[in-house]
Amino acid sequence: MRQIHPRATEESQRMLPRNLRAAPFREVPDSDWYDWKWQMRHRLNRLEELEQVLELTEAERAGISAQGLFRLDITPYFASLMHPTDPTCPIRRQVIPTDKELLPFPSMMDDSLAEDRHSPVPGLVHRYPDRVLMLVTTQCASYCRYCTRSRIVGDPSETFSAKDFEQQLAYLRRTPQVRDVLLSGGDPLTLAPKVLAGLLSELRAIPHIEIVRIGTRVPVFLPMRITDQLLETLASAHPLWINIHVNHPKEITPEVAEACDRLSRAGIPLGNQSVLLRGVNDDPVVMQKLLRELVRIRVRPYYLYQCDLVHGAGHFRTSVAQGLKIMESLRGHTSGYSIPTYVVDAPGGGGKIPLAPNYLLSQGPDQLVLRNFEGYIAAYAEPEDYTGPDVSVPAEWQRSEPGQKGVYGLLEGEGISIEPAGFRELHRRGAGEHRLNRDPEKWNPLDRQPAEERR
Ligand SMILES: *Cc1c(COP(=O)(O)O)cnc(C)c1O
């Protein structure tokens, strides 16, 4: 666990020296400190323990002592990254509750992404046509205060059992359009090693599952968990992809750099998902530094999430305008490799919606008007003779679930509109058949059937 990749960040030329560890841990021998089981057993969660590490503010004290708040647990390793006296520390803000968590806000919900409604079996969220989110545990190494799944995460009584796994796997076996399974939770890398290995091998045995992904913050909260044995388990499930979750450059320690290096060397492509958080990373300079440092440790920024409308996260929310301003500060200014996609996970279960500044200023029949990051405006002439793709496509490459083509289906001419439920009835305004309604082709586009049915 001690070999640092030579090209890791300058800070990562050395491990966190013992004298920089939080006070109660300075005497802990390295053999314990770098043992993930020791870290898990010594997580901080009580006021008295946290008081030994931090000079707590009244707001923090109130948050820590409040009844019924989202679970609190912090690995000693991650706690050592917190500033002991500065309550605005971005590490501290991510994991130490304050009384602001108690404040409701108008659009707040329990399950803002309506995941439970999209679950055919417990813990399996089948929202998109070809991939599923598979929740395998409610436990994490440490708990992020803005957790989107705080309705279940941290609660051992909500966790998933062997029987749930069997149901999840049975659904996957009988659902051949699923080719991508995303393990999450909770944090899948906190599962007992045997349970994780078992799940991965069951998934691998399903022929139509092409890739498996894991969403995990273990490399950030508990980098010592990335042991040789775990790497072996993970590599046995290839093609396996991992997304980690880093929000601030201070989280990229020598330990994290090394954990990521080990994962990369095991052939696992690494991405990062950040959440845009007020007071943590909602500043363009902080975000740019974070993204550059991620690329240096060979982690590709994947998504930047707008904070979800979830209990306890109101004080972390930023405006979408600020998110777009940050995106404006990235494109063109820095490597494309370090630019994530900014997404809003639509409330009510609409799924992820990407947002970006507008680069298309106008469009005529022959020309587009585009602008670049500098404000340079150009006309781009469309080809005059283009009539669509002229390539042969094997029929078996086609894969789409009926009714799932969405807006793309409109471009393919598979219909002329997508209508909200009740749309036709509403717009009829109670009128029956009358002479103007008799020729739907001509007079009433609302009654036109999709091309398929008309034939
Ligand atoms: C985010 C998410 C996925 C994966 O989406 P990608 O855009 O493919 O990364 C799948 N299912 C659910 C429910 C999700 O929230």
GROMACS .gro file of C-alpha atoms and ligand atoms in nm:
model
  470
    1MET     CA    1   0.000   0.000   0.000
    2ARG     CA    2   0.304   0.232  -0.004
    3GLN     CA    3   0.407   0.272  -0.365
    4ILE     CA    4   0.307   0.608  -0.498
    5HIS     CA    5   0.272   0.645  -0.869
    6PRO     CA    6   0.561   0.870  -0.980
    7ARG     CA    7   0.333   1.104  -1.169
    8ALA     CA    8   0.070   1.146  -0.902
    9THR     CA    9   0.003   1.498  -0.773
   10GLU     CA   10   0.285   1.684  -0.600
   11GLU     CA   11   0.104   1.658  -0.268
   12SER     CA   12   0.103   1.285  -0.315
   13GLN     CA   13   0.478   1.241  -0.301
   14ARG     CA   14   0.430   1.138   0.060
   15MET     CA   15   0.165   0.975   0.273
   16LEU     CA   16  -0.026   1.181   0.525
   17PRO     CA   17   0.244   1.212   0.795
   18ARG     CA   18   0.145   1.082   1.132
   19ASN     CA   19   0.175   1.421   1.299
   20LEU     CA   20  -0.093   1.555   1.063
   21ARG     CA   21  -0.342   1.289   1.160
   22ALA     CA   22  -0.622   1.401   1.388
   23ALA     CA   23  -0.492   1.419   1.745
   24PRO     CA   24  -0.643   1.098   1.887
   25PHE     CA   25  -0.482   0.895   1.607
   26ARG     CA   26  -0.120   1.015   1.617
   27GLU     CA   27  -0.004   0.716   1.817
   28VAL     CA   28  -0.186   0.459   1.607
   29PRO     CA   29   0.072   0.231   1.442
   30ASP     CA   30   0.069   0.231   1.062
   31SER     CA   31  -0.019  -0.137   1.065
   32ASP     CA   32  -0.356  -0.039   1.216
   33TRP     CA   33  -0.401   0.290   1.030
   34TYR     CA   34  -0.363   0.123   0.690
   35ASP     CA   35  -0.592  -0.166   0.785
   36TRP     CA   36  -0.940  -0.098   0.649
   37LYS     CA   37  -1.104  -0.310   0.914
   38TRP     CA   38  -0.941  -0.100   1.184
   39GLN     CA   39  -1.063   0.215   1.010
   40MET     CA   40  -1.419   0.079   0.990
   41ARG     CA   41  -1.419  -0.025   1.356
   42HIS     CA   42  -1.291   0.314   1.472
   43ARG     CA   43  -1.528   0.536   1.279
   44LEU     CA   44  -1.628   0.856   1.457
   45ASN     CA   45  -1.994   0.915   1.526
   46ARG     CA   46  -2.040   1.045   1.881
   47LEU     CA   47  -2.018   1.404   1.998
   48GLU     CA   48  -1.743   1.320   2.249
   49GLU     CA   49  -1.531   1.154   1.979
   50LEU     CA   50  -1.573   1.438   1.733
   51GLU     CA   51  -1.488   1.691   2.003
   52GLN     CA   52  -1.143   1.533   2.029
   53VAL     CA   53  -1.082   1.598   1.660
   54LEU     CA   54  -1.260   1.929   1.597
   55GLU     CA   55  -1.339   2.253   1.768
   56LEU     CA   56  -1.713   2.220   1.710
   57THR     CA   57  -1.942   2.516   1.647
   58GLU     CA   58  -2.282   2.546   1.811
   59ALA     CA   59  -2.448   2.465   1.477
   60GLU     CA   60  -2.241   2.147   1.443
   61ARG     CA   61  -2.304   2.049   1.801
   62ALA     CA   62  -2.677   2.089   1.746
   63GLY     CA   63  -2.662   1.882   1.426
   64ILE     CA   64  -2.461   1.604   1.585
   65SER     CA   65  -2.692   1.588   1.887
   66ALA     CA   66  -3.020   1.611   1.695
   67GLN     CA   67  -3.243   1.305   1.711
   68GLY     CA   68  -3.346   1.124   1.395
   69LEU     CA   69  -3.097   1.290   1.160
   70PHE     CA   70  -2.927   1.095   0.883
   71ARG     CA   71  -2.660   0.858   1.010
   72LEU     CA   72  -2.320   0.993   1.106
   73ASP     CA   73  -1.999   0.792   1.065
   74ILE     CA   74  -1.657   0.912   0.954
   75THR     CA   75  -1.346   0.701   0.905
   76PRO     CA   76  -1.047   0.824   1.110
   77TYR     CA   77  -0.860   0.861   0.781
   78PHE     CA   78  -1.120   1.099   0.635
   79ALA     CA   79  -1.161   1.277   0.969
   80SER     CA   80  -0.789   1.354   0.957
   81LEU     CA   81  -0.846   1.559   0.642
   82MET     CA   82  -1.085   1.793   0.821
   83HIS     CA   83  -0.963   2.130   0.942
   84PRO     CA   84  -0.972   2.111   1.323
   85THR     CA   85  -1.073   2.474   1.382
   86ASP     CA   86  -1.228   2.599   1.057
   87PRO     CA   87  -1.597   2.507   1.027
   88THR     CA   88  -1.600   2.621   0.661
   89CYS     CA   89  -1.357   2.339   0.572
   90PRO     CA   90  -1.499   2.168   0.260
   91ILE     CA   91  -1.419   1.822   0.395
   92ARG     CA   92  -1.588   1.900   0.723
   93ARG     CA   93  -1.899   2.036   0.552
   94GLN     CA   94  -1.949   1.713   0.359
   95VAL     CA   95  -1.962   1.485   0.663
   96ILE     CA   96  -2.032   1.685   0.981
   97PRO     CA   97  -2.402   1.761   1.029
   98THR     CA   98  -2.518   2.107   1.129
   99ASP     CA   99  -2.856   2.227   1.247
  100LYS     CA  100  -2.923   2.343   0.888
  101GLU     CA  101  -3.006   1.980   0.809
  102LEU     CA  102  -3.318   2.022   1.016
  103LEU     CA  103  -3.450   2.298   0.788
  104PRO     CA  104  -3.716   2.193   0.541
  105PHE     CA  105  -3.732   2.369   0.201
  106PRO     CA  106  -4.032   2.399  -0.031
  107SER     CA  107  -3.942   2.144  -0.300
  108MET     CA  108  -3.796   1.888  -0.059
  109MET     CA  109  -3.889   1.519  -0.098
  110ASP     CA  110  -3.795   1.180   0.048
  111ASP     CA  111  -3.739   0.998  -0.278
  112SER     CA  112  -3.695   1.292  -0.513
  113LEU     CA  113  -3.589   1.071  -0.804
  114ALA     CA  114  -3.891   0.839  -0.758
  115GLU     CA  115  -3.653   0.543  -0.753
  116ASP     CA  116  -3.884   0.330  -0.546
  117ARG     CA  117  -4.157   0.370  -0.812
  118HIS     CA  118  -3.919   0.244  -1.083
  119SER     CA  119  -3.825  -0.070  -0.888
  120PRO     CA  120  -3.963  -0.398  -1.027
  121VAL     CA  121  -3.805  -0.577  -0.728
  122PRO     CA  122  -3.658  -0.427  -0.408
  123GLY     CA  123  -3.337  -0.237  -0.474
  124LEU     CA  124  -3.341  -0.266  -0.852
  125VAL     CA  125  -3.417   0.062  -1.031
  126HIS     CA  126  -3.495   0.004  -1.398
  127ARG     CA  127  -3.533   0.360  -1.525
  128TYR     CA  128  -3.352   0.346  -1.861
  129PRO     CA  129  -3.408   0.097  -2.143
  130ASP     CA  130  -3.079  -0.095  -2.135
  131ARG     CA  131  -2.934  -0.051  -1.787
  132VAL     CA  132  -3.031  -0.083  -1.424
  133LEU     CA  133  -2.924   0.058  -1.095
  134MET     CA  134  -2.879  -0.226  -0.846
  135LEU     CA  135  -2.878  -0.123  -0.481
  136VAL     CA  136  -2.689  -0.389  -0.289
  137THR     CA  137  -2.638  -0.238   0.056
  138THR     CA  138  -2.741   0.063   0.262
  139GLN     CA  139  -2.402   0.087   0.434
  140CYS     CA  140  -2.119   0.326   0.348
  141ALA     CA  141  -1.768   0.381   0.483
  142SER     CA  142  -1.870   0.736   0.584
  143TYR     CA  143  -2.194   0.925   0.520
  144CYS     CA  144  -2.228   1.230   0.294
  145ARG     CA  145  -2.468   1.480   0.450
  146TYR     CA  146  -2.638   1.551   0.115
  147CYS     CA  147  -2.703   1.180   0.039
  148THR     CA  148  -2.969   1.143  -0.230
  149ARG     CA  149  -3.077   0.811  -0.078
  150SER     CA  150  -3.083   0.915   0.287
  151ARG     CA  151  -3.435   0.762   0.302
  152ILE     CA  152  -3.269   0.419   0.320
  153VAL     CA  153  -2.890   0.465   0.337
  154GLY     CA  154  -2.731   0.419   0.677
  155ASP     CA  155  -3.025   0.221   0.809
  156PRO     CA  156  -2.919  -0.142   0.860
  157SER     CA  157  -3.285  -0.248   0.879
  158GLU     CA  158  -3.338  -0.125   0.522
  159THR     CA  159  -3.042  -0.316   0.381
  160PHE     CA  160  -3.068  -0.587   0.120
  161SER     CA  161  -3.071  -0.956   0.203
  162ALA     CA  162  -2.960  -1.267   0.018
  163LYS     CA  163  -3.327  -1.311  -0.073
  164ASP     CA  164  -3.337  -0.962  -0.225
  165PHE     CA  165  -3.022  -1.037  -0.426
  166GLU     CA  166  -3.188  -1.355  -0.556
  167GLN     CA  167  -3.492  -1.154  -0.670
  168GLN     CA  168  -3.274  -0.887  -0.828
  169LEU     CA  169  -3.070  -1.149  -1.014
  170ALA     CA  170  -3.384  -1.333  -1.123
  171TYR     CA  171  -3.522  -1.009  -1.273
  172LEU     CA  172  -3.193  -0.950  -1.456
  173ARG     CA  173  -3.187  -1.306  -1.591
  174ARG     CA  174  -3.533  -1.266  -1.740
  175THR     CA  175  -3.478  -0.914  -1.876
  176PRO     CA  176  -3.250  -0.948  -2.177
  177GLN     CA  177  -3.255  -0.580  -2.276
  178VAL     CA  178  -3.042  -0.503  -1.967
  179ARG     CA  179  -2.680  -0.499  -2.077
  180ASP     CA  180  -2.533  -0.272  -1.809
  181VAL     CA  181  -2.572  -0.317  -1.433
  182LEU     CA  182  -2.468  -0.036  -1.203
  183LEU     CA  183  -2.401  -0.150  -0.847
  184SER     CA  184  -2.462   0.115  -0.587
  185GLY     CA  185  -2.633   0.157  -0.254
  186GLY     CA  186  -2.492   0.245  -0.006
  187ASP     CA  187  -2.145   0.157  -0.111
  188PRO     CA  188  -2.094  -0.184  -0.275
  189LEU     CA  189  -1.727  -0.192  -0.173
  190THR     CA  190  -1.832  -0.208   0.193
  191LEU     CA  191  -1.998  -0.547   0.134
  192ALA     CA  192  -1.835  -0.849   0.292
  193PRO     CA  193  -1.570  -0.960   0.041
  194LYS     CA  194  -1.741  -1.297  -0.014
  195VAL     CA  195  -2.080  -1.138  -0.076
  196LEU     CA  196  -1.934  -0.896  -0.330
  197ALA     CA  197  -1.742  -1.174  -0.507
  198GLY     CA  198  -2.058  -1.387  -0.516
  199LEU     CA  199  -2.270  -1.108  -0.663
  200LEU     CA  200  -2.015  -1.024  -0.928
  201SER     CA  201  -1.983  -1.384  -1.037
  202GLU     CA  202  -2.363  -1.425  -1.057
  203LEU     CA  203  -2.383  -1.112  -1.273
  204ARG     CA  204  -2.100  -1.233  -1.494
  205ALA     CA  205  -2.287  -1.560  -1.550
  206ILE     CA  206  -2.577  -1.373  -1.717
  207PRO     CA  207  -2.488  -1.372  -2.087
  208HIS     CA  208  -2.671  -1.052  -2.189
  209ILE     CA  209  -2.500  -0.840  -1.921
  210GLU     CA  210  -2.216  -0.681  -2.113
  211ILE     CA  211  -2.072  -0.450  -1.848
  212VAL     CA  212  -2.085  -0.409  -1.473
  213ARG     CA  213  -2.023  -0.076  -1.304
  214ILE     CA  214  -1.970   0.015  -0.940
  215GLY     CA  215  -2.040   0.355  -0.788
  216THR     CA  216  -1.826   0.387  -0.475
  217ARG     CA  217  -1.675   0.640  -0.241
  218VAL     CA  218  -1.457   0.379  -0.067
  219PRO     CA  219  -1.139   0.489  -0.252
  220VAL     CA  220  -1.200   0.836  -0.103
  221PHE     CA  221  -1.325   0.751   0.248
  222LEU     CA  222  -1.125   0.433   0.298
  223PRO     CA  223  -0.847   0.406   0.038
  224MET     CA  224  -0.678   0.126   0.234
  225ARG     CA  225  -0.972  -0.098   0.136
  226ILE     CA  226  -0.827  -0.128  -0.215
  227THR     CA  227  -0.628  -0.439  -0.127
  228ASP     CA  228  -0.474  -0.694  -0.363
  229GLN     CA  229  -0.750  -0.936  -0.278
  230LEU     CA  230  -1.022  -0.684  -0.361
  231LEU     CA  231  -0.848  -0.597  -0.688
  232GLU     CA  232  -0.846  -0.965  -0.778
  233THR     CA  233  -1.218  -0.993  -0.709
  234LEU     CA  234  -1.293  -0.683  -0.915
  235ALA     CA  235  -1.071  -0.784  -1.205
  236SER     CA  236  -1.250  -1.119  -1.223
  237ALA     CA  237  -1.566  -0.931  -1.323
  238HIS     CA  238  -1.421  -0.753  -1.628
  239PRO     CA  239  -1.534  -0.556  -1.821
  240LEU     CA  240  -1.585  -0.362  -1.496
  241TRP     CA  241  -1.599   0.016  -1.469
  242ILE     CA  242  -1.587   0.223  -1.152
  243ASN     CA  243  -1.708   0.573  -1.075
  244ILE     CA  244  -1.567   0.730  -0.760
  245HIS     CA  245  -1.703   1.041  -0.590
  246VAL     CA  246  -1.469   1.331  -0.513
  247ASN     CA  247  -1.601   1.684  -0.457
  248HIS     CA  248  -1.301   1.890  -0.356
  249PRO     CA  249  -0.928   1.885  -0.443
  250LYS     CA  250  -0.838   1.836  -0.074
  251GLU     CA  251  -0.980   1.485  -0.096
  252ILE     CA  252  -0.713   1.385  -0.347
  253THR     CA  253  -0.451   1.268  -0.099
  254PRO     CA  254  -0.152   1.043  -0.163
  255GLU     CA  255  -0.364   0.755  -0.034
  256VAL     CA  256  -0.645   0.828  -0.278
  257ALA     CA  257  -0.398   0.873  -0.565
  258GLU     CA  258  -0.251   0.536  -0.486
  259ALA     CA  259  -0.585   0.358  -0.450
  260CYS     CA  260  -0.688   0.495  -0.791
  261ASP     CA  261  -0.357   0.394  -0.943
  262ARG     CA  262  -0.405   0.039  -0.819
  263LEU     CA  263  -0.757   0.024  -0.959
  264SER     CA  264  -0.639   0.159  -1.295
  265ARG     CA  265  -0.357  -0.093  -1.308
  266ALA     CA  266  -0.614  -0.367  -1.248
  267GLY     CA  267  -0.766  -0.257  -1.579
  268ILE     CA  268  -1.060  -0.070  -1.433
  269PRO     CA  269  -1.142   0.259  -1.607
  270LEU     CA  270  -1.216   0.522  -1.343
  271GLY     CA  271  -1.466   0.804  -1.365
  272ASN     CA  272  -1.574   1.058  -1.108
  273GLN     CA  273  -1.916   1.186  -1.012
  274SER     CA  274  -1.922   1.511  -0.814
  275VAL     CA  275  -2.217   1.686  -0.661
  276LEU     CA  276  -2.227   2.062  -0.698
  277LEU     CA  277  -2.234   2.175  -0.333
  278ARG     CA  278  -2.267   2.525  -0.191
  279GLY     CA  279  -1.964   2.609   0.020
  280VAL     CA  280  -1.769   2.309  -0.107
  281ASN     CA  281  -1.710   2.328  -0.482
  282ASP     CA  282  -1.950   2.589  -0.625
  283ASP     CA  283  -1.661   2.811  -0.729
  284PRO     CA  284  -1.516   2.784  -1.083
  285VAL     CA  285  -1.155   2.794  -0.960
  286VAL     CA  286  -1.213   2.518  -0.702
  287MET     CA  287  -1.395   2.307  -0.962
  288GLN     CA  288  -1.119   2.356  -1.219
  289LYS     CA  289  -0.853   2.255  -0.967
  290LEU     CA  290  -1.056   1.946  -0.870
  291LEU     CA  291  -1.102   1.837  -1.231
  292ARG     CA  292  -0.736   1.888  -1.320
  293GLU     CA  293  -0.622   1.690  -1.015
  294LEU     CA  294  -0.860   1.408  -1.105
  295VAL     CA  295  -0.716   1.378  -1.454
  296ARG     CA  296  -0.365   1.371  -1.307
  297ILE     CA  297  -0.456   1.059  -1.111
  298ARG     CA  298  -0.617   0.918  -1.429
  299VAL     CA  299  -0.975   0.962  -1.317
  300ARG     CA  300  -1.204   1.093  -1.591
  301PRO     CA  301  -1.471   1.339  -1.469
  302TYR     CA  302  -1.805   1.184  -1.567
  303TYR     CA  303  -2.098   1.373  -1.414
  304LEU     CA  304  -2.138   1.692  -1.215
  305TYR     CA  305  -2.473   1.657  -1.040
  306GLN     CA  306  -2.705   1.935  -0.943
  307CYS     CA  307  -2.785   1.865  -0.574
  308ASP     CA  308  -3.106   1.661  -0.539
  309LEU     CA  309  -3.417   1.796  -0.363
  310VAL     CA  310  -3.368   1.573  -0.065
  311HIS     CA  311  -3.422   1.616   0.311
  312GLY     CA  312  -3.132   1.781   0.487
  313ALA     CA  313  -2.961   1.903   0.168
  314GLY     CA  314  -3.129   2.243   0.129
  315HIS     CA  315  -2.826   2.437   0.253
  316PHE     CA  316  -2.604   2.265  -0.006
  317ARG     CA  317  -2.814   2.370  -0.303
  318THR     CA  318  -2.676   2.608  -0.564
  319SER     CA  319  -2.857   2.775  -0.851
  320VAL     CA  320  -2.850   2.605  -1.190
  321ALA     CA  321  -2.720   2.939  -1.317
  322GLN     CA  322  -2.404   2.886  -1.108
  323GLY     CA  323  -2.369   2.534  -1.248
  324LEU     CA  324  -2.389   2.668  -1.603
  325LYS     CA  325  -2.141   2.942  -1.519
  326ILE     CA  326  -1.898   2.677  -1.398
  327MET     CA  327  -1.951   2.475  -1.717
  328GLU     CA  328  -1.888   2.793  -1.919
  329SER     CA  329  -1.558   2.831  -1.731
  330LEU     CA  330  -1.449   2.482  -1.837
  331ARG     CA  331  -1.519   2.419  -2.205
  332GLY     CA  332  -1.237   2.560  -2.416
  333HIS     CA  333  -1.046   2.673  -2.109
  334THR     CA  334  -0.920   2.329  -2.011
  335SER     CA  335  -0.871   1.975  -2.149
  336GLY     CA  336  -1.189   1.816  -2.274
  337TYR     CA  337  -1.089   1.509  -2.071
  338SER     CA  338  -1.142   1.703  -1.751
  339ILE     CA  339  -1.492   1.830  -1.835
  340PRO     CA  340  -1.783   1.638  -1.684
  341THR     CA  341  -2.142   1.646  -1.806
  342TYR     CA  342  -2.354   1.868  -1.582
  343VAL     CA  343  -2.682   1.693  -1.506
  344VAL     CA  344  -3.001   1.756  -1.317
  345ASP     CA  345  -3.165   1.433  -1.205
  346ALA     CA  346  -3.523   1.533  -1.278
  347PRO     CA  347  -3.754   1.532  -0.975
  348GLY     CA  348  -4.029   1.274  -0.996
  349GLY     CA  349  -3.820   1.018  -1.183
  350GLY     CA  350  -3.745   1.192  -1.512
  351GLY     CA  351  -3.388   1.069  -1.498
  352LYS     CA  352  -3.072   1.262  -1.573
  353ILE     CA  353  -3.104   1.569  -1.791
  354PRO     CA  354  -2.780   1.720  -1.922
  355LEU     CA  355  -2.745   2.097  -1.917
  356ALA     CA  356  -2.483   2.303  -2.097
  357PRO     CA  357  -2.438   2.661  -2.205
  358ASN     CA  358  -2.589   2.731  -2.548
  359TYR     CA  359  -2.334   2.716  -2.824
  360LEU     CA  360  -2.591   2.707  -3.107
  361LEU     CA  361  -2.702   3.070  -3.147
  362SER     CA  362  -2.923   3.037  -3.452
  363GLN     CA  363  -3.012   2.808  -3.737
  364GLY     CA  364  -3.125   2.869  -4.093
  365PRO     CA  365  -3.196   2.613  -4.366
  366ASP     CA  366  -2.834   2.613  -4.486
  367GLN     CA  367  -2.632   2.763  -4.203
  368LEU     CA  368  -2.587   2.727  -3.831
  369VAL     CA  369  -2.459   3.014  -3.623
  370LEU     CA  370  -2.227   2.889  -3.350
  371ARG     CA  371  -2.029   3.060  -3.078
  372ASN     CA  372  -1.716   2.937  -2.903
  373PHE     CA  373  -1.597   2.982  -2.544
  374GLU     CA  374  -1.432   3.313  -2.632
  375GLY     CA  375  -1.744   3.462  -2.782
  376TYR     CA  376  -1.622   3.415  -3.140
  377ILE     CA  377  -1.928   3.367  -3.363
  378ALA     CA  378  -1.912   3.160  -3.679
  379ALA     CA  379  -2.148   3.053  -3.956
  380TYR     CA  380  -2.125   2.684  -4.031
  381ALA     CA  381  -2.257   2.579  -4.372
  382GLU     CA  382  -2.447   2.249  -4.381
  383PRO     CA  383  -2.363   2.014  -4.671
  384GLU     CA  384  -2.601   2.065  -4.963
  385ASP     CA  385  -2.621   1.704  -5.073
  386TYR     CA  386  -2.665   1.521  -4.741
  387THR     CA  387  -2.969   1.295  -4.720
  388GLY     CA  388  -2.887   1.082  -4.415
  389PRO     CA  389  -2.653   0.792  -4.334
  390ASP     CA  390  -2.557   0.550  -4.610
  391VAL     CA  391  -2.412   0.258  -4.413
  392SER     CA  392  -2.523  -0.101  -4.382
  393VAL     CA  393  -2.633  -0.188  -4.030
  394PRO     CA  394  -2.670  -0.552  -3.923
  395ALA     CA  395  -3.028  -0.607  -3.807
  396GLU     CA  396  -2.910  -0.765  -3.480
  397TRP     CA  397  -2.737  -0.443  -3.378
  398GLN     CA  398  -3.075  -0.278  -3.345
  399ARG     CA  399  -3.188  -0.278  -2.988
  400SER     CA  400  -3.466  -0.077  -2.844
  401GLU     CA  401  -3.749  -0.148  -2.612
  402PRO     CA  402  -4.085  -0.068  -2.778
  403GLY     CA  403  -4.218   0.266  -2.663
  404GLN     CA  404  -3.877   0.381  -2.538
  405LYS     CA  405  -3.747   0.576  -2.835
  406GLY     CA  406  -3.862   0.908  -2.695
  407VAL     CA  407  -3.756   1.224  -2.870
  408TYR     CA  408  -3.520   1.025  -3.091
  409GLY     CA  409  -3.830   0.839  -3.215
  410LEU     CA  410  -3.974   1.168  -3.338
  411LEU     CA  411  -3.658   1.232  -3.540
  412GLU     CA  412  -3.693   0.880  -3.683
  413GLY     CA  413  -4.046   0.964  -3.801
  414GLU     CA  414  -4.209   0.716  -3.565
  415GLY     CA  415  -4.476   0.964  -3.463
  416ILE     CA  416  -4.553   1.330  -3.477
  417SER     CA  417  -4.584   1.410  -3.109
  418ILE     CA  418  -4.528   1.292  -2.755
  419GLU     CA  419  -4.824   1.378  -2.538
  420PRO     CA  420  -4.870   1.401  -2.164
  421ALA     CA  421  -5.135   1.170  -2.015
  422GLY     CA  422  -5.488   1.306  -2.072
  423PHE     CA  423  -5.373   1.548  -2.343
  424ARG     CA  424  -5.617   1.439  -2.614
  425GLU     CA  425  -5.919   1.426  -2.389
  426LEU     CA  426  -5.841   1.768  -2.247
  427HIS     CA  427  -5.803   1.929  -2.588
  428ARG     CA  428  -6.124   1.779  -2.722
  429ARG     CA  429  -6.302   2.000  -2.472
  430GLY     CA  430  -6.588   1.755  -2.465
  431ALA     CA  431  -6.654   1.779  -2.844
  432GLY     CA  432  -6.768   1.461  -3.017
  433GLU     CA  433  -6.723   1.372  -3.383
  434HIS     CA  434  -6.818   1.662  -3.604
  435ARG     CA  435  -6.745   1.732  -3.966
  436LEU     CA  436  -6.412   1.907  -3.907
  437ASN     CA  437  -6.288   1.608  -3.708
  438ARG     CA  438  -6.370   1.348  -3.972
  439ASP     CA  439  -6.051   1.374  -4.175
  440PRO     CA  440  -5.786   1.344  -3.906
  441GLU     CA  441  -5.500   1.349  -4.158
  442LYS     CA  442  -5.604   1.692  -4.266
  443TRP     CA  443  -5.762   1.863  -3.974
  444ASN     CA  444  -5.664   1.714  -3.647
  445PRO     CA  445  -5.304   1.620  -3.593
  446LEU     CA  446  -5.391   1.521  -3.236
  447ASP     CA  447  -5.586   1.225  -3.369
  448ARG     CA  448  -5.323   1.108  -3.611
  449GLN     CA  449  -5.189   0.769  -3.523
  450PRO     CA  450  -4.818   0.693  -3.525
  451ALA     CA  451  -4.693   0.586  -3.870
  452GLU     CA  452  -4.680   0.221  -3.765
  453GLU     CA  453  -5.048   0.192  -3.676
  454ARG     CA  454  -5.167   0.393  -3.976
  455ARG     CA  455  -5.024   0.145  -4.224
  456LIG     C1  456  -2.765   0.735  -1.324
  456LIG     C2  457  -2.847   0.617  -1.341
  456LIG     C3  458  -2.812   0.517  -1.433
  456LIG     C4  459  -2.687   0.526  -1.518
  456LIG     O1  460  -2.695   0.634  -1.605
  456LIG     P1  461  -2.576   0.664  -1.705
  456LIG     O2  462  -2.616   0.795  -1.767
  456LIG     O3  463  -2.572   0.552  -1.802
  456LIG     O4  464  -2.451   0.672  -1.625
  456LIG     C5  465  -2.893   0.409  -1.446
  456LIG     N1  466  -3.007   0.398  -1.373
  456LIG     C6  467  -3.045   0.493  -1.287
  456LIG     C7  468  -3.172   0.477  -1.212
  456LIG     C8  469  -2.966   0.605  -1.267
  456LIG     O5  470  -3.002   0.699  -1.178
   0.00000   0.00000   0.00000
